[in-house]
XYZ file of N, CA and C in Angstrom:
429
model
N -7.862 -3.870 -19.315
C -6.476 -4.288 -19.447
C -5.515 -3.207 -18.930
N -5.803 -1.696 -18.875
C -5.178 -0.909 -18.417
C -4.596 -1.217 -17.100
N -5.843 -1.110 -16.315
C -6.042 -1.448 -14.896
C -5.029 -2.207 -14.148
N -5.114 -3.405 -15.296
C -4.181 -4.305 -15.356
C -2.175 -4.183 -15.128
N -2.277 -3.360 -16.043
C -0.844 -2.610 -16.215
C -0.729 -1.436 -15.414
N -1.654 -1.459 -15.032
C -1.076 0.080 -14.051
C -1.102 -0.553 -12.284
N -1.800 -1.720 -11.969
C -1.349 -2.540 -10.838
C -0.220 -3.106 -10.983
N 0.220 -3.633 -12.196
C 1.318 -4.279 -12.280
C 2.749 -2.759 -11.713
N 2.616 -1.616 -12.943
C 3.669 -0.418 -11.846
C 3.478 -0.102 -10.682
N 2.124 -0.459 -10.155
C 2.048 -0.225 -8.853
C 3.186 -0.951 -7.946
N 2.745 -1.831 -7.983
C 3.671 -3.038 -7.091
C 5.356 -2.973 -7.445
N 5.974 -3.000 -8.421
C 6.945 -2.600 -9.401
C 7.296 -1.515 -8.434
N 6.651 -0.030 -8.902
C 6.985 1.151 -7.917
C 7.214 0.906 -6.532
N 6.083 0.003 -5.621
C 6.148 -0.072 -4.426
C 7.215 -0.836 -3.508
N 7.659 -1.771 -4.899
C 8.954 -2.459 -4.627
C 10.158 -2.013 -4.272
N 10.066 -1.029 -5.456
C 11.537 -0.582 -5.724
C 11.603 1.119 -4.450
N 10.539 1.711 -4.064
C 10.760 2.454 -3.044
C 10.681 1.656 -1.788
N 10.437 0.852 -1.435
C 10.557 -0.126 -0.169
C 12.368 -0.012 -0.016
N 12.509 -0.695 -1.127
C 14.498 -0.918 -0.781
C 15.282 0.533 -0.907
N 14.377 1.869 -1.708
C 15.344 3.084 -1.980
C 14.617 3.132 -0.158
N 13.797 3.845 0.261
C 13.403 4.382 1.726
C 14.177 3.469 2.874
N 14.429 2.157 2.723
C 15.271 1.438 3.647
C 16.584 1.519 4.041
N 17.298 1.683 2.464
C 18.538 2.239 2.026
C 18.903 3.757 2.750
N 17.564 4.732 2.317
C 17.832 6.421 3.408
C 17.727 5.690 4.850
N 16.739 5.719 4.992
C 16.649 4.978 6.752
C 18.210 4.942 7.844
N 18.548 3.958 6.523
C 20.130 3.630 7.252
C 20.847 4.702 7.579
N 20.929 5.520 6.868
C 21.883 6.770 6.972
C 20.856 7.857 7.655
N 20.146 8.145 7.570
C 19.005 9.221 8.189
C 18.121 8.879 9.660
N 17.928 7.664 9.638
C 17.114 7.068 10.835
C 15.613 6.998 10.389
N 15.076 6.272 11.027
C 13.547 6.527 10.961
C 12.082 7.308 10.714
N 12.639 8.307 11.340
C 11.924 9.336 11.476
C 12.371 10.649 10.290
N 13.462 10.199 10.353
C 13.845 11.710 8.627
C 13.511 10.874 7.486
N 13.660 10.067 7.468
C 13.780 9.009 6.266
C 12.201 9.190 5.722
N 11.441 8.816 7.038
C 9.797 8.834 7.062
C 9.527 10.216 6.353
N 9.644 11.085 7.393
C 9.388 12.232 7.036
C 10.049 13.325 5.641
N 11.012 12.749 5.023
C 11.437 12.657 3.916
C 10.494 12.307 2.930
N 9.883 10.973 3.066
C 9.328 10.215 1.631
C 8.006 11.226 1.741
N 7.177 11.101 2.956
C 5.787 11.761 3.092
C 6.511 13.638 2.464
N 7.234 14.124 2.467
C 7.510 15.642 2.435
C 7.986 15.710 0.451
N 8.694 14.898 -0.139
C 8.689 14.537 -1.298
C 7.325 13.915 -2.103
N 6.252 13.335 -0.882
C 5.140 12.931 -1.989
C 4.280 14.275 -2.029
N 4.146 15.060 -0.655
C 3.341 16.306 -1.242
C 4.065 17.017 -2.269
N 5.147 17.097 -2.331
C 5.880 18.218 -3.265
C 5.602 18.211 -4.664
N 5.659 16.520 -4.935
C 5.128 16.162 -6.423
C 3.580 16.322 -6.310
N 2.777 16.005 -5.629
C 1.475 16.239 -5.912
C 0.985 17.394 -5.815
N 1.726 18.747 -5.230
C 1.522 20.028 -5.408
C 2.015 20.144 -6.583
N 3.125 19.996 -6.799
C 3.519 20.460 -8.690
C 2.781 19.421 -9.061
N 2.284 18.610 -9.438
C 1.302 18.288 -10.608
C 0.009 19.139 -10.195
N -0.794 19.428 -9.067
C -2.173 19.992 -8.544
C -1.837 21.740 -9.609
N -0.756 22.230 -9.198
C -0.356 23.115 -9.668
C -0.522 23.158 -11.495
N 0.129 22.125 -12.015
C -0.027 21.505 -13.469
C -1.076 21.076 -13.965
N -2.036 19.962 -12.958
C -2.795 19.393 -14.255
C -4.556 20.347 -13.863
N -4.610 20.501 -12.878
C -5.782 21.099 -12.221
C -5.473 21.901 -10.696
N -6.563 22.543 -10.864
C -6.791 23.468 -9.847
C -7.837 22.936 -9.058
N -8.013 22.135 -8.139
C -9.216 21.468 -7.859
C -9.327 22.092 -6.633
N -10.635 22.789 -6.073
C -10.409 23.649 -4.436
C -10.148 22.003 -3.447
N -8.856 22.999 -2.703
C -8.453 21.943 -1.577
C -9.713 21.484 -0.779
N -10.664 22.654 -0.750
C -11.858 22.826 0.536
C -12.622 21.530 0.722
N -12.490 21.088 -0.887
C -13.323 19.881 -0.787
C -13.463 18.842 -0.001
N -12.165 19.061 0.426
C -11.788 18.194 1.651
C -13.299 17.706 2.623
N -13.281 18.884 3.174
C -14.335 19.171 3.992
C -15.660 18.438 3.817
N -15.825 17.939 2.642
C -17.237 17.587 2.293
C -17.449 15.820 2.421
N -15.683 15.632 2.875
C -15.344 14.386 3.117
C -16.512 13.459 3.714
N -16.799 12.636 3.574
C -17.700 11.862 4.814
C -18.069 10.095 4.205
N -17.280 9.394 5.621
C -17.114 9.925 6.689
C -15.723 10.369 6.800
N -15.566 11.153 7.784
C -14.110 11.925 8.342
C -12.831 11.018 8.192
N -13.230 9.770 8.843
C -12.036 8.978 9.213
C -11.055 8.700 7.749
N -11.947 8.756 6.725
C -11.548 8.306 5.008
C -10.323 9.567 5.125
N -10.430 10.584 5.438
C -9.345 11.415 5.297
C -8.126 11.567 6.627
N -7.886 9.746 6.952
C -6.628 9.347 7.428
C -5.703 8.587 6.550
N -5.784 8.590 5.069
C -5.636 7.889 4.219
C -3.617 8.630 4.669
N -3.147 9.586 4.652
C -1.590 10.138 4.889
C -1.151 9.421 6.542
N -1.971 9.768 6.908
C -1.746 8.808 8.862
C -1.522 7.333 8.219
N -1.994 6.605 7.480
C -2.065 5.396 7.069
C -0.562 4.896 6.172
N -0.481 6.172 5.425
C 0.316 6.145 4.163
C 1.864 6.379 5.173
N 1.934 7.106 6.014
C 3.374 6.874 7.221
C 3.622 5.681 8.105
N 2.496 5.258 7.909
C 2.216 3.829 8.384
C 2.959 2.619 8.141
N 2.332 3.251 6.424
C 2.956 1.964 5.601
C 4.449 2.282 5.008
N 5.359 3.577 5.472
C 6.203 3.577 4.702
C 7.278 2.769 6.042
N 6.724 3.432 7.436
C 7.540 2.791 8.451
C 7.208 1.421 8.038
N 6.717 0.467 8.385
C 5.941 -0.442 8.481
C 7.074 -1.427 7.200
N 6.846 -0.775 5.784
C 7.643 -1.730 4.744
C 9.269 -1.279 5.142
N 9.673 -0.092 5.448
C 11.088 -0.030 5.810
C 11.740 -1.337 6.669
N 10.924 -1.713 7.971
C 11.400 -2.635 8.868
C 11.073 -3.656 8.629
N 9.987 -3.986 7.941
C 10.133 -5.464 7.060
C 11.315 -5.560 6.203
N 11.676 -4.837 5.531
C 12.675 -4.702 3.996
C 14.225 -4.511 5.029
N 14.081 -4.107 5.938
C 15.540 -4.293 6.523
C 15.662 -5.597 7.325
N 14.524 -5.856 7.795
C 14.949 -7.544 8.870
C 14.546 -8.932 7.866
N 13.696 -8.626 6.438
C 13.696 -9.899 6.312
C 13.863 -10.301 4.770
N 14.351 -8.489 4.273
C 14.639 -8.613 2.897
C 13.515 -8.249 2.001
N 14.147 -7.517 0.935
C 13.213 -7.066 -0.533
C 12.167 -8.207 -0.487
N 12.958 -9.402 -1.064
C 11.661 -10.219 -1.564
C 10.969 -10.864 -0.566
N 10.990 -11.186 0.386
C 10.318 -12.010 1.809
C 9.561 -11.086 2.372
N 10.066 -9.620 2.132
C 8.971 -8.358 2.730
C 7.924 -8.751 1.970
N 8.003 -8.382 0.808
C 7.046 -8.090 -0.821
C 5.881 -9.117 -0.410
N 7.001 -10.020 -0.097
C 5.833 -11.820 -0.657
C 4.737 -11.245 0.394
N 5.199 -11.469 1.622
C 4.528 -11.214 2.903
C 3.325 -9.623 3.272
N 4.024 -8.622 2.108
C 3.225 -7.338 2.517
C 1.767 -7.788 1.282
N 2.423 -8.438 0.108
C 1.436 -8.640 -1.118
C -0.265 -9.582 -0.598
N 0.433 -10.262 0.217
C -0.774 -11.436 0.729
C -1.244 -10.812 1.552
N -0.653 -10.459 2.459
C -1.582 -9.177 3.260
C -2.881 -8.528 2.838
N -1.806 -7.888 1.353
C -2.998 -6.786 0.855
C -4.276 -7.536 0.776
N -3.781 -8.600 -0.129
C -5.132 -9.481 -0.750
C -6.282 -9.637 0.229
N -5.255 -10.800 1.666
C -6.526 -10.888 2.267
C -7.398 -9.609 2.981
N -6.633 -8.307 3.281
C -7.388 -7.733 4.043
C -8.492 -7.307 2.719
N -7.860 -6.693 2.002
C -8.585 -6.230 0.565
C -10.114 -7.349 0.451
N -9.823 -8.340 0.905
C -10.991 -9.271 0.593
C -11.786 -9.368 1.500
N -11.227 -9.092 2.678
C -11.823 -8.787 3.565
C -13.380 -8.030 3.460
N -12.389 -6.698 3.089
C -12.695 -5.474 2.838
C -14.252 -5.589 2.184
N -13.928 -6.253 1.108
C -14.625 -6.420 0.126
C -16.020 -7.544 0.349
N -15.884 -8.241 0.893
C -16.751 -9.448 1.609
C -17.455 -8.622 3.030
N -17.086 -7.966 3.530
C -17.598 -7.571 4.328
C -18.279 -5.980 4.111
N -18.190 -5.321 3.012
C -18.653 -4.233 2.107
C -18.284 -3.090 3.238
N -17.300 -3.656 3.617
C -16.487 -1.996 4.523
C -16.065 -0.885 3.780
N -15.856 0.617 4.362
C -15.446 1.685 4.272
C -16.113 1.837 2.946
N -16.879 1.827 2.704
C -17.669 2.311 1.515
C -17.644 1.337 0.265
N -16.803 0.409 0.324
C -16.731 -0.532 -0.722
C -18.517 -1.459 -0.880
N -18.446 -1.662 -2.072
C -19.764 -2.478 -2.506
C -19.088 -3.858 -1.634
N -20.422 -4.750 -0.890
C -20.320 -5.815 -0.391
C -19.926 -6.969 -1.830
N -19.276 -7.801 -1.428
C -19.465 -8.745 -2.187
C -19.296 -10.303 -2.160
N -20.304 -11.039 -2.735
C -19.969 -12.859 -2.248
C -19.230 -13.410 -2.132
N -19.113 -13.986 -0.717
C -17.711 -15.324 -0.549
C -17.847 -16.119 -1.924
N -16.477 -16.266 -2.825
C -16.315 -16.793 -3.690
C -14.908 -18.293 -3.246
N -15.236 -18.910 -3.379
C -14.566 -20.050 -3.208
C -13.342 -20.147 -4.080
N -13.202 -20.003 -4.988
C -11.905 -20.048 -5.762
C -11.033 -19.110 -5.476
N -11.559 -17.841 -5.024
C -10.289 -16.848 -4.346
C -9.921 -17.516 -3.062
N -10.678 -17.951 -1.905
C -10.468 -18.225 -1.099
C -9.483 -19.225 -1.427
N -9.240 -20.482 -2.571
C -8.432 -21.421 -2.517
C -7.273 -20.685 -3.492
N -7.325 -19.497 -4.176
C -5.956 -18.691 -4.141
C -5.141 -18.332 -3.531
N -6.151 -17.209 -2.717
C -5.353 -16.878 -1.193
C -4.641 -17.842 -0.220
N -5.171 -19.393 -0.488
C -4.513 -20.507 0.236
C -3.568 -20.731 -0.362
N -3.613 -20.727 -1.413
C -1.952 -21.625 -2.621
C -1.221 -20.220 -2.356
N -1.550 -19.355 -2.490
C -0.542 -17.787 -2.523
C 0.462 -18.220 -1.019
N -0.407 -18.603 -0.099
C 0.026 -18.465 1.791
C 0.852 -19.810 1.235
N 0.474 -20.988 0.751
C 1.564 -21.873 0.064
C 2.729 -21.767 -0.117
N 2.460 -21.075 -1.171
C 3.904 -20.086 -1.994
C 4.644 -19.682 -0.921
N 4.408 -18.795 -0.111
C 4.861 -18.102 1.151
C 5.703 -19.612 1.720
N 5.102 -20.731 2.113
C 5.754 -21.360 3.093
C 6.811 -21.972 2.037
N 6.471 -22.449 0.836
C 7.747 -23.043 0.131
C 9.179 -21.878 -0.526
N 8.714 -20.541 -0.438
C 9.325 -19.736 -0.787
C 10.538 -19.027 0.281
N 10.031 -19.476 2.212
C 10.650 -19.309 3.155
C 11.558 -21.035 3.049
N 11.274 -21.823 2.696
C 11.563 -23.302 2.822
C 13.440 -23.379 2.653
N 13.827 -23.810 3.195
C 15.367 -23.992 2.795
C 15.822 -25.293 3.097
């Protein structure tokens, strides 16, 4: 049930910095705005690394495979990426549209037992979620 509630702030959080980073954008441009959010997320995760543990950075290194540690290349990705959704088509029409995304690639992901994830069986009732969700999407654009 945790799990539960802590996806739910996820999305919540991811919401509400989509419209604050869109909001800098405007006044800063693209590229400071970007480089802003990515330069504020190390800062907090050095003061907490600093706070809660000392964990050697080195570990890095023991990464494998390599590519798993493009997860920050990815993460500038996605901050450009939700900025220009959230400015051309709006908070909630971004959200709807970035949320279904996740799912299907996530299921993807997951059905096809990529990047290290456990494989797992085409299940038919997600598949007819993911359809009513893409639903939602068309009656939710509907005017």
């Amino acid at each position: 049930m945790v799990g539960f509630f802590i996806a739910l702030l996820s999305g919540t959080l991811m919401s509400i910095q989509g419209v604050f980073n869109t909001e800098v954008t405007k006044t800063t441009g693209m590229w400071v705005g970007n480089a802003w959010v990515q330069l504020t997320a190390f800062a907090v995760c050095l003061i907490a690394w600093l706070i809660a543990g000392r964990d050697n950075p080195m570990v890095l290194m023991k990464v494998e495979p390599r590519y798993l540690l493009l997860g920050g290349v990815i993460g500038a990705g996605i901050t450009l990426t939700v900025i220009r959704a959230m400015n051309q088509l709006g908070p909630a029409k971004a959200a709807l549209l970035i949320v279904i995304a996740q799912l299907i690639v996530a299921y993807g992901i997951e059905l096809l037992g990529l990047f290290g994830v456990d494989k797992e069986p085409l299940e038919w009732r997600k598949v007819i979620g993911m359809g009513i969700a893409l639903i939602g999407i068309a009656i939710f654009q509907w005017k």
